[in-house]
mmCIF file of C-alpha atoms in Angstrom:
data_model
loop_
_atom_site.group_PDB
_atom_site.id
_atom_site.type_symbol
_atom_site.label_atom_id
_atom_site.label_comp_id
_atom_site.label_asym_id
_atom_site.label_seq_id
_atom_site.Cartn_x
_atom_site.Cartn_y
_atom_site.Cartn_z
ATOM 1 C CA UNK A 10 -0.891 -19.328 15.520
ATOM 2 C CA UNK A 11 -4.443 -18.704 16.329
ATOM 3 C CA UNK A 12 -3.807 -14.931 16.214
ATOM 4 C CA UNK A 13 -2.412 -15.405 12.927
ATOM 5 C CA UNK A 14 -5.159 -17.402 11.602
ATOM 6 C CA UNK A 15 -7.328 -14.387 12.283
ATOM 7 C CA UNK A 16 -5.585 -11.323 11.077
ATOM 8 C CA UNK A 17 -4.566 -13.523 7.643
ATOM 9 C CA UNK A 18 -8.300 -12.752 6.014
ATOM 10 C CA UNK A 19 -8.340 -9.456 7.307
ATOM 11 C CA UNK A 20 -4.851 -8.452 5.772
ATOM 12 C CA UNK A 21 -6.786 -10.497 2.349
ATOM 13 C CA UNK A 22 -9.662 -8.407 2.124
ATOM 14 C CA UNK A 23 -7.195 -5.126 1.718
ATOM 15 C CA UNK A 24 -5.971 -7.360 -1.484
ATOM 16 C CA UNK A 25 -9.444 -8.161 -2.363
ATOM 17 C CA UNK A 26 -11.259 -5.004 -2.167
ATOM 18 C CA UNK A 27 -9.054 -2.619 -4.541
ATOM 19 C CA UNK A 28 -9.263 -5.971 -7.399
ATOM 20 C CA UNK A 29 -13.299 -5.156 -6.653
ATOM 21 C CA UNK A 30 -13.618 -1.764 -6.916
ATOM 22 C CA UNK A 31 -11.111 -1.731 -10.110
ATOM 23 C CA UNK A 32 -13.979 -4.134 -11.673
ATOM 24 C CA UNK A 33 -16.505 -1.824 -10.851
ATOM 25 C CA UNK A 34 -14.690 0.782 -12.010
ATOM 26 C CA UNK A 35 -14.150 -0.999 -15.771
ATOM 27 C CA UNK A 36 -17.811 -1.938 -15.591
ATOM 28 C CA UNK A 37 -18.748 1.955 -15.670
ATOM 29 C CA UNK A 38 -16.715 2.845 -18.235
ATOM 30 C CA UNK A 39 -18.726 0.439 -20.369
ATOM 31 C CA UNK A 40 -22.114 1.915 -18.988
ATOM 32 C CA UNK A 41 -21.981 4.817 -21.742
ATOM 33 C CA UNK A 42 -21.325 1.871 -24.735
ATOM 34 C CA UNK A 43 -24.058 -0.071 -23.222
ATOM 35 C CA UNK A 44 -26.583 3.105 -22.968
ATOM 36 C CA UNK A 45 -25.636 3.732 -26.683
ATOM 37 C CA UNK A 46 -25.841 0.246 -27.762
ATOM 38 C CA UNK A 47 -29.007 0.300 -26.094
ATOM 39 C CA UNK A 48 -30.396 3.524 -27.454
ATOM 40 C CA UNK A 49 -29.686 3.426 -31.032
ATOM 41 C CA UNK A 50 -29.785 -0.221 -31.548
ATOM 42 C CA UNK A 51 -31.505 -2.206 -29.320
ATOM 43 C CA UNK A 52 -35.060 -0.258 -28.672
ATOM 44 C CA UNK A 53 -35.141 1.008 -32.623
ATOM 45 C CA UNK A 54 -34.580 -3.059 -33.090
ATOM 46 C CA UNK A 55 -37.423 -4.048 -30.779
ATOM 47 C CA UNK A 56 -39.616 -0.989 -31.808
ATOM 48 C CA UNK A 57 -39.036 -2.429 -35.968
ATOM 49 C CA UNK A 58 -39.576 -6.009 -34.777
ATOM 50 C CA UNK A 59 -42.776 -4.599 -33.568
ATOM 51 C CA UNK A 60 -44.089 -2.937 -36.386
ATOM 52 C CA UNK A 61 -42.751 -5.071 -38.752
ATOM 53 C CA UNK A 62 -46.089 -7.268 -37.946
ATOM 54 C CA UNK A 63 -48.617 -4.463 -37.542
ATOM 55 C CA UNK A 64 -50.503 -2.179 -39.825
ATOM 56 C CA UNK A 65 -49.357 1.032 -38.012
ATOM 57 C CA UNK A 66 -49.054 3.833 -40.953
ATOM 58 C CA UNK A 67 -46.536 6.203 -39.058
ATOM 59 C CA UNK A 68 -49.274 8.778 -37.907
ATOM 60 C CA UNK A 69 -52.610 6.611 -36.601
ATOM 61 C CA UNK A 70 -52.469 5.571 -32.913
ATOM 62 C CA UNK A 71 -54.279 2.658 -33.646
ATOM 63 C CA UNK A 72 -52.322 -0.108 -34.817
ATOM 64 C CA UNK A 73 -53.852 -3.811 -35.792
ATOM 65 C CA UNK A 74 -51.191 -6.977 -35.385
ATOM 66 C CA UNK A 75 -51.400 -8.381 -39.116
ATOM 67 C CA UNK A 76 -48.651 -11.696 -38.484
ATOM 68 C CA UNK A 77 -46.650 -12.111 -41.147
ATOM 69 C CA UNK A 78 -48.956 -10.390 -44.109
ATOM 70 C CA UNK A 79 -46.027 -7.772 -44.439
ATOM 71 C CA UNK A 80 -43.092 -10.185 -44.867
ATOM 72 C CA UNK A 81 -45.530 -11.876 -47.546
ATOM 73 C CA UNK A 82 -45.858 -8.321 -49.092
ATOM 74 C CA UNK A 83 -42.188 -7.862 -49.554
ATOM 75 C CA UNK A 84 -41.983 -11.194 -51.697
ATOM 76 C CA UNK A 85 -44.002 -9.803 -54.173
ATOM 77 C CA UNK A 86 -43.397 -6.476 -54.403
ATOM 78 C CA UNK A 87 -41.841 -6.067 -57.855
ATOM 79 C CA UNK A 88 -39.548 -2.799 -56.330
ATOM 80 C CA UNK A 89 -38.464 -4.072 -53.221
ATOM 81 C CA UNK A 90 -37.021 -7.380 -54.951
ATOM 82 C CA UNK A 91 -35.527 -5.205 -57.820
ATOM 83 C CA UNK A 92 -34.507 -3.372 -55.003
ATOM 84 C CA UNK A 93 -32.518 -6.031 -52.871
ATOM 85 C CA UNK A 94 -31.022 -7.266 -56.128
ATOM 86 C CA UNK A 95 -29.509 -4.334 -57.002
ATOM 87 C CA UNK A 96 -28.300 -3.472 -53.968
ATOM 88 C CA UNK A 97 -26.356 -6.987 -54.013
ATOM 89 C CA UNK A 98 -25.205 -6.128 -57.081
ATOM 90 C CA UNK A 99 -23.729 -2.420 -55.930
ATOM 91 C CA UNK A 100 -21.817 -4.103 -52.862
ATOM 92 C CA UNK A 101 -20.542 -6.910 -54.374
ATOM 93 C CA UNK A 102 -19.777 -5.528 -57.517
ATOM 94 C CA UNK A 103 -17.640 -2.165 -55.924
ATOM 95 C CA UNK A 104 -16.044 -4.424 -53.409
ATOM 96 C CA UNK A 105 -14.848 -6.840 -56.284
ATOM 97 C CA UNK A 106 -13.462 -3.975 -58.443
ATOM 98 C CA UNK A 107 -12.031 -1.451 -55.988
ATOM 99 C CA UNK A 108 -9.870 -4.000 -54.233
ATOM 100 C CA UNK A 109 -8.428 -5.340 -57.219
ATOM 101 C CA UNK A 110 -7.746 -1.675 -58.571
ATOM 102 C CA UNK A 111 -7.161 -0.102 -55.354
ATOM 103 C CA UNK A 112 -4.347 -3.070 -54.486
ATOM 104 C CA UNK A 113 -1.972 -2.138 -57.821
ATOM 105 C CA UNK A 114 -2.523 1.041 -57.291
ATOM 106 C CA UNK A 115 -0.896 1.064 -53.854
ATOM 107 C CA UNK A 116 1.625 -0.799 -54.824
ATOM 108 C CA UNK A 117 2.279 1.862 -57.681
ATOM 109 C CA UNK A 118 1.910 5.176 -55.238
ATOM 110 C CA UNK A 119 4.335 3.320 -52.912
ATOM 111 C CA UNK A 120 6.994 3.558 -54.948
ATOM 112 C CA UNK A 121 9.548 6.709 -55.284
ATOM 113 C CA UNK A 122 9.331 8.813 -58.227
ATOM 114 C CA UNK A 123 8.715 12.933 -58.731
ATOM 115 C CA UNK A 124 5.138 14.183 -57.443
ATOM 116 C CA UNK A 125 4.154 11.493 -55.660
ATOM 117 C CA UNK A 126 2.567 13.405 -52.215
ATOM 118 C CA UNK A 127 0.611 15.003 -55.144
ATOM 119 C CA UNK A 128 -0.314 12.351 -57.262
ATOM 120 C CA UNK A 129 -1.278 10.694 -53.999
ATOM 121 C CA UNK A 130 -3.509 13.268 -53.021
ATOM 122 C CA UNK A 131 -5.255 13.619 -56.814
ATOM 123 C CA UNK A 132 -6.096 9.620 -56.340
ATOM 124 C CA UNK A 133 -7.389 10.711 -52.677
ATOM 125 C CA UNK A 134 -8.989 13.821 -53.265
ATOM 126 C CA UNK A 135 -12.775 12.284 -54.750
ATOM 127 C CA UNK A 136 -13.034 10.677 -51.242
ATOM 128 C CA UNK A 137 -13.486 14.069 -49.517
ATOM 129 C CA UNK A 138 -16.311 15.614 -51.583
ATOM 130 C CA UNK A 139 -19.998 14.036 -50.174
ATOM 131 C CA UNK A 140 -21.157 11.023 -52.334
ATOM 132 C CA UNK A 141 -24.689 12.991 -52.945
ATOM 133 C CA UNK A 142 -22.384 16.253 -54.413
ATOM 134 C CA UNK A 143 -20.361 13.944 -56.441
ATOM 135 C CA UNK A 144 -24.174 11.917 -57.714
ATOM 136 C CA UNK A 145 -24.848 15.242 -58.957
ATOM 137 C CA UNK A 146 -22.305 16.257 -60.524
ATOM 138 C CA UNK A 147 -21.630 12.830 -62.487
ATOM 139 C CA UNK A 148 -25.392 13.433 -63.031
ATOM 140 C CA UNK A 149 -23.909 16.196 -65.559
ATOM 141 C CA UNK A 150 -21.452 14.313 -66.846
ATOM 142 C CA UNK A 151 -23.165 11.201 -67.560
ATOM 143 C CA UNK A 152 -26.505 12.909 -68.835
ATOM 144 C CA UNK A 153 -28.119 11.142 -71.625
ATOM 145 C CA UNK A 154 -28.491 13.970 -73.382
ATOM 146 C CA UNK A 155 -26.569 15.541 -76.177
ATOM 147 C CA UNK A 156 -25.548 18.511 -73.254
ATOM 148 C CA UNK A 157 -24.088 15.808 -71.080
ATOM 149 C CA UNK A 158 -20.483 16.423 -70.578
ATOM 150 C CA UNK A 159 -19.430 12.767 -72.272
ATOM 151 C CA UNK A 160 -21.922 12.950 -74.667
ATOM 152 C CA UNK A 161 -20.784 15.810 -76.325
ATOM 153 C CA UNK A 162 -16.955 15.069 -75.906
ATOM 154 C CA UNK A 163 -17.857 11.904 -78.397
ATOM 155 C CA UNK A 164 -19.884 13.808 -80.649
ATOM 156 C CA UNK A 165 -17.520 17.046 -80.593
ATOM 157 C CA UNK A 166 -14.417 13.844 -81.467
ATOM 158 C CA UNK A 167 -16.198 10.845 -83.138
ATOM 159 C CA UNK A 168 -19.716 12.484 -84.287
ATOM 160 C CA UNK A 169 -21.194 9.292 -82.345
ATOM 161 C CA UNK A 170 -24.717 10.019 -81.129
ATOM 162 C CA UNK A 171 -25.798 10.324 -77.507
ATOM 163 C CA UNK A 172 -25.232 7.444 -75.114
ATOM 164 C CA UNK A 173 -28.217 6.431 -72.694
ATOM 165 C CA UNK A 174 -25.845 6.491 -69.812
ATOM 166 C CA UNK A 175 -28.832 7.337 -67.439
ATOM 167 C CA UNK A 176 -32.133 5.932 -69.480
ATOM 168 C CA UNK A 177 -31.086 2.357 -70.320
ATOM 169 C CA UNK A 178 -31.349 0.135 -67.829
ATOM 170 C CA UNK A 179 -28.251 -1.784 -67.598
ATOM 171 C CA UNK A 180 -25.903 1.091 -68.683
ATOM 172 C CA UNK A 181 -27.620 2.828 -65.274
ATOM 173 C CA UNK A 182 -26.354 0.288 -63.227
ATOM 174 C CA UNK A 183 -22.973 0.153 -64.539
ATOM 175 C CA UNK A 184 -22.467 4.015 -64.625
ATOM 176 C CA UNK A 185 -23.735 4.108 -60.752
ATOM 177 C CA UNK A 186 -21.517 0.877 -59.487
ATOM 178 C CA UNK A 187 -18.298 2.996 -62.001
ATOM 179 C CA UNK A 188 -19.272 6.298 -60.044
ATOM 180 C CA UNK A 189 -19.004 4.474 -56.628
ATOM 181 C CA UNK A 190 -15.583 2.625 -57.536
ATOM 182 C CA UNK A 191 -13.801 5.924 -58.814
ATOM 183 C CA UNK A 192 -14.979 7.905 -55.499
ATOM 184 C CA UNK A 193 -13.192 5.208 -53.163
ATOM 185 C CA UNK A 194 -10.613 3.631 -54.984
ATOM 186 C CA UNK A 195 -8.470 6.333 -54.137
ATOM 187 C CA UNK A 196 -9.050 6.325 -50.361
ATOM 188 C CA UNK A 197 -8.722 2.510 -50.371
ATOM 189 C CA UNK A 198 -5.455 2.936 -52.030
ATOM 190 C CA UNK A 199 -4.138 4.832 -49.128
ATOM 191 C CA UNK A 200 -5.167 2.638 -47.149
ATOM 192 C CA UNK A 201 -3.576 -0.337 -48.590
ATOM 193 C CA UNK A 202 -0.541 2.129 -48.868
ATOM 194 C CA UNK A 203 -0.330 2.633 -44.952
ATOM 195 C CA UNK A 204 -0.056 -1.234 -44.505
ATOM 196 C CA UNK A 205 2.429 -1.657 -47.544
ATOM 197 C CA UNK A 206 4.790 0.864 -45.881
ATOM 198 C CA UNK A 207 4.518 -1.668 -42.749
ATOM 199 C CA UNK A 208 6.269 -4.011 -44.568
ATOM 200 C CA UNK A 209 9.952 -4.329 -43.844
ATOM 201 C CA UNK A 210 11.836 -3.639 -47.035
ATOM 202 C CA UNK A 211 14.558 -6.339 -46.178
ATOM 203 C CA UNK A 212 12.196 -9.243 -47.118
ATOM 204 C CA UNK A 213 11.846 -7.512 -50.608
ATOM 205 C CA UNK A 214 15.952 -7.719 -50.406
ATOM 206 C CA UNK A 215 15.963 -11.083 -49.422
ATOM 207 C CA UNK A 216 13.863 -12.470 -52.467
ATOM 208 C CA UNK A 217 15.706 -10.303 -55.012
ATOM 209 C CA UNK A 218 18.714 -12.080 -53.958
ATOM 210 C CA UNK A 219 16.829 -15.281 -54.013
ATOM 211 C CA UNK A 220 16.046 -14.455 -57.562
ATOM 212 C CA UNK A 221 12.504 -13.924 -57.043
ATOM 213 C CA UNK A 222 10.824 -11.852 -60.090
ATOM 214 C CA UNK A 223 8.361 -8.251 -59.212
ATOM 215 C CA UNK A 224 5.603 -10.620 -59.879
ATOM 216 C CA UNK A 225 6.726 -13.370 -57.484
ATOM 217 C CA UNK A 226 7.058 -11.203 -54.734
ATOM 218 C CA UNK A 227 4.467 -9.385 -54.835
ATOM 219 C CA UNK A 228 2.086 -13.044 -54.797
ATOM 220 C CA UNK A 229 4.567 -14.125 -51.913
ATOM 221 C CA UNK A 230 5.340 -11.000 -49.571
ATOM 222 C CA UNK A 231 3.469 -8.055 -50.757
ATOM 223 C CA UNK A 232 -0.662 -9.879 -50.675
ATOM 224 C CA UNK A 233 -0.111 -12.342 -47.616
ATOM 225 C CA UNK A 234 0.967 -8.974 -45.703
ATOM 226 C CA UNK A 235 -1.766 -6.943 -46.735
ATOM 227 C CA UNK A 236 -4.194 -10.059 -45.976
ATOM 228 C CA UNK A 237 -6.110 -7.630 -42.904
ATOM 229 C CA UNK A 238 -5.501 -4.749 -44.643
ATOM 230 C CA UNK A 239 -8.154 -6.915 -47.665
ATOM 231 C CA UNK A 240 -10.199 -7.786 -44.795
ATOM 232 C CA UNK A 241 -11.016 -4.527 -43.256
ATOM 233 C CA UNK A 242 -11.293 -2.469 -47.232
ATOM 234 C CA UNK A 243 -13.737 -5.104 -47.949
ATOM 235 C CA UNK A 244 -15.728 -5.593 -44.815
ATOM 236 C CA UNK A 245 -15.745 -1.663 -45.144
ATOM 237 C CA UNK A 246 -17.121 -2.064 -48.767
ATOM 238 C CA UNK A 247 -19.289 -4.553 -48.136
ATOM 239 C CA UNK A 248 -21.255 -2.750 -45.446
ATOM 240 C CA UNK A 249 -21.035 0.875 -47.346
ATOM 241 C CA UNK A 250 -22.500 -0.713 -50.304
ATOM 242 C CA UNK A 251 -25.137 -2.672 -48.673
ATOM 243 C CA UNK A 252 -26.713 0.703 -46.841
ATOM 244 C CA UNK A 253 -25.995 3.055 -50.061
ATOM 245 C CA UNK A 254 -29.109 4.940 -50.905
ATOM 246 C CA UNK A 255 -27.278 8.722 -51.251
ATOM 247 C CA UNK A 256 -25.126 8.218 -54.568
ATOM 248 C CA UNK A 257 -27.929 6.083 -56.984
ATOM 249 C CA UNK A 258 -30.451 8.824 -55.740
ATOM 250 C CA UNK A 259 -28.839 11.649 -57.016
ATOM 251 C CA UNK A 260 -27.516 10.353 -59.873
ATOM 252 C CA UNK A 261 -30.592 8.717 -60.999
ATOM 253 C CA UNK A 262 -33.636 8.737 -58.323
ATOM 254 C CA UNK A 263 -33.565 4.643 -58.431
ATOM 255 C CA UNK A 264 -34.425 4.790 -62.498
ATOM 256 C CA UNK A 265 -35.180 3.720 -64.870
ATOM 257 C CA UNK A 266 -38.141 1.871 -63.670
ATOM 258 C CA UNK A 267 -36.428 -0.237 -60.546
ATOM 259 C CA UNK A 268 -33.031 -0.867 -62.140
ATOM 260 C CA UNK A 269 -30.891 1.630 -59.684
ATOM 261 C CA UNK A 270 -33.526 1.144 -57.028
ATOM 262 C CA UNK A 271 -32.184 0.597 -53.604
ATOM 263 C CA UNK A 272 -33.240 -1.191 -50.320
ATOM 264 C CA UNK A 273 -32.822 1.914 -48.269
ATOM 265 C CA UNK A 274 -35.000 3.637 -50.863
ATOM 266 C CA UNK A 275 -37.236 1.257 -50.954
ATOM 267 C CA UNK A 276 -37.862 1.508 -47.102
ATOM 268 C CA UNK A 277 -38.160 5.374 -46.937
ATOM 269 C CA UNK A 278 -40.181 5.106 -49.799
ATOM 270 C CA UNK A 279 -42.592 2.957 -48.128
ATOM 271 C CA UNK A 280 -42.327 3.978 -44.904
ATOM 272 C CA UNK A 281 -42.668 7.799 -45.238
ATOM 273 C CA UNK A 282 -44.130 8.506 -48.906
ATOM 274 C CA UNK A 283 -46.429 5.776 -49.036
ATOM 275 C CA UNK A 284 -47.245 5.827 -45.410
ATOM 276 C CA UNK A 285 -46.368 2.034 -45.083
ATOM 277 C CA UNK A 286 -44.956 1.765 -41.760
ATOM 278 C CA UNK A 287 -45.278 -1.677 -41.210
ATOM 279 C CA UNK A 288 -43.784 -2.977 -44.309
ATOM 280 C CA UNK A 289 -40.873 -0.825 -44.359
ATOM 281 C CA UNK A 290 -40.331 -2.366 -40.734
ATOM 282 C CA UNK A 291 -40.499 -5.744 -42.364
ATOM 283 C CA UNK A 292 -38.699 -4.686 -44.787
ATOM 284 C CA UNK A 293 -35.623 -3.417 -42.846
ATOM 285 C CA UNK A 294 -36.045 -6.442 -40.558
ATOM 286 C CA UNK A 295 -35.144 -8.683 -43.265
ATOM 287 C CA UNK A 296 -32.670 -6.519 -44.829
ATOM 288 C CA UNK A 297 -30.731 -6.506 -41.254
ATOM 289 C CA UNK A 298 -30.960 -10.399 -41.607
ATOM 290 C CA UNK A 299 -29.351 -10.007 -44.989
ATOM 291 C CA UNK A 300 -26.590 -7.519 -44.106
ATOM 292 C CA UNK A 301 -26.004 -9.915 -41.535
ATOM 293 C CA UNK A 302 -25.264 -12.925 -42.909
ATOM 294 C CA UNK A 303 -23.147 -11.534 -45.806
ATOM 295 C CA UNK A 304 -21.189 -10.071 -43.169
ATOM 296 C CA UNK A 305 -20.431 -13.401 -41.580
ATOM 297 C CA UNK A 306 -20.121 -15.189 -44.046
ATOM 298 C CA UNK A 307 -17.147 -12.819 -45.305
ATOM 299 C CA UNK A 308 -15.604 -12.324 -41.934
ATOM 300 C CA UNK A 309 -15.259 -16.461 -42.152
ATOM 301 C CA UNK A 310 -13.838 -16.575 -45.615
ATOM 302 C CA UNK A 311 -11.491 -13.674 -45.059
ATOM 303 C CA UNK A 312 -9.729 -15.210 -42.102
ATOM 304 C CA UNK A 313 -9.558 -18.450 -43.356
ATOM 305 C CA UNK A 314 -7.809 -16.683 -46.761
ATOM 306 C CA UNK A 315 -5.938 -15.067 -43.998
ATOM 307 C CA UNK A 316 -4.963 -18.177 -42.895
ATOM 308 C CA UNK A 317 -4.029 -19.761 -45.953
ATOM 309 C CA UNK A 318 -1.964 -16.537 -46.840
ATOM 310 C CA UNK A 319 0.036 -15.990 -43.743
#
């Protein structure tokens, strides 16, 4: 018994030791994510942190600690606030109207009927081109002139005069935020589409023999399904919209005055053109806050509607 009382750990420890090095093993695989993580997140976080209370101009090694006199700066800067307003108004505004277009729309391409690959790829195809290319060339189009591509069309068929697409403030907004939602409807669509054609077609069966009207089963099968199909177009929305500095650039450099003016803008701007290191740090820092709480805030009401739904 003795004997066996000794060779028991030592048969054990075989067991043990391949459980061990299978942990290490795991562990290194997530050495490259945590070099990454560490490399473009974490030091550029600390190094903006930094800065963020410092005078440091980008280029002079000597750098004075201010406190918070750059947060205070950011308050009341007219273009940084018109900045962060509009950019609110961009994400929430393209998330709100692409998923209820992009939603139908699935629904629509999902069904059988002559052309469909193609029609599917017409919705899909402003998706490819890059969002600056496609800022330019609605630049065109939407020009406030009498040469702009819509402006002539209604002078050419109703002799109306030229629009301010471009030059009026609020019509600016509206024609950037209409830009964004026809260049990603179509790629939302799709991917609504790949959940839709998920969805067992015998459920669909079961409520037309139940009775159930189109509209009743699309409120009862069709949206509870595509529930985290909503939460990840959104979230994916949500986060392009908030970081979006390439389309209202090209379409109308952030005029007129602040109206189009973004908070990515806003930080190069002041970080690199006016040489304001320190307050673009700020600035970002508090933007980051931002991002982050709208985030979390809809990751908690989309899995409670999730919930609810399902």
């Amino acid at each position: 018994m003795a004997a066996l009382g000794t060779r028991a750990p030592a048969a054990l420890s075989w067991l043990v030791e391949p459980k061990r090095l299978e942990g290490l093993r795991l562990q290194a695989f997530l050495l490259p994510i945590g070099v990454v993580f560490a490399v473009l997140f974490a030091i550029p976080l600390a190094q903006s942190l930094y800065f963020s209370v410092t005078d440091f101009n980008g280029y002079s090694t000597e750098v004075n600690f201010v406190g918070l006199d750059n947060y205070r700066k950011i308050f009341s800067d007219p273009s940084m606030l018109a900045g962060l307003g509009f950019t609110l108004l961009f994400a929430i505004g393209t998330t709100v109207i692409v998923t209820v277009l992009a939603i139908p729309l699935a629904v629509l391409l999902n069904r059988r009927f002559f052309g469909r690959n193609v029609v599917r790829a017409v919705f899909f195809f402003p998706a490819i081109p890059s969002i600056a290319i496609l800022g330019l060339v609605w630049g065109f189009i939407l020009s406030p002139l009498g040469s702009g591509a819509i402006n002539w069309t209604l002078d050419a068929v109703a002799g109306l005069a030229p629009v301010p697409w471009l030059s009026n403030g609020t019509l600016a907004q509206f024609s950037v935020i209409m830009v964004a939602v026809w260049s990603s409807t179509g790629w939302h669509a799709i991917l609504y589409l790949a959940y839709l054609q998920s969805i067992p077609g015998d459920y669909y069966e079961a409520a037309r023999v139940d009775g159930a009207s189109p509209r009743q089963s699309f409120f009862s099968i069709t949206l509870p399904l595509l529930a985290p199909a909503v939460t990840i177009s959104s979230l994916l929305l949500m986060t392009g919209g908030l970081k979006v500095y390439d389309l209202p650039y090209t379409l109308t450099k952030g005029g007129p005055g602040y109206a189009t003016f973004t908070i990515t803008q806003s930080i190069i701007q002041s970080g690199i053109a006016q040489a304001k290191f320190g307050q673009a740090s700020a600035l970002a820092v508090v933007f980051m806050l931002v991002v982050g709480a709208i985030v979390a805030v809809q990751l908690v009401v989309s899995s409670r509607l999730e919930g609810r739904l399902s």
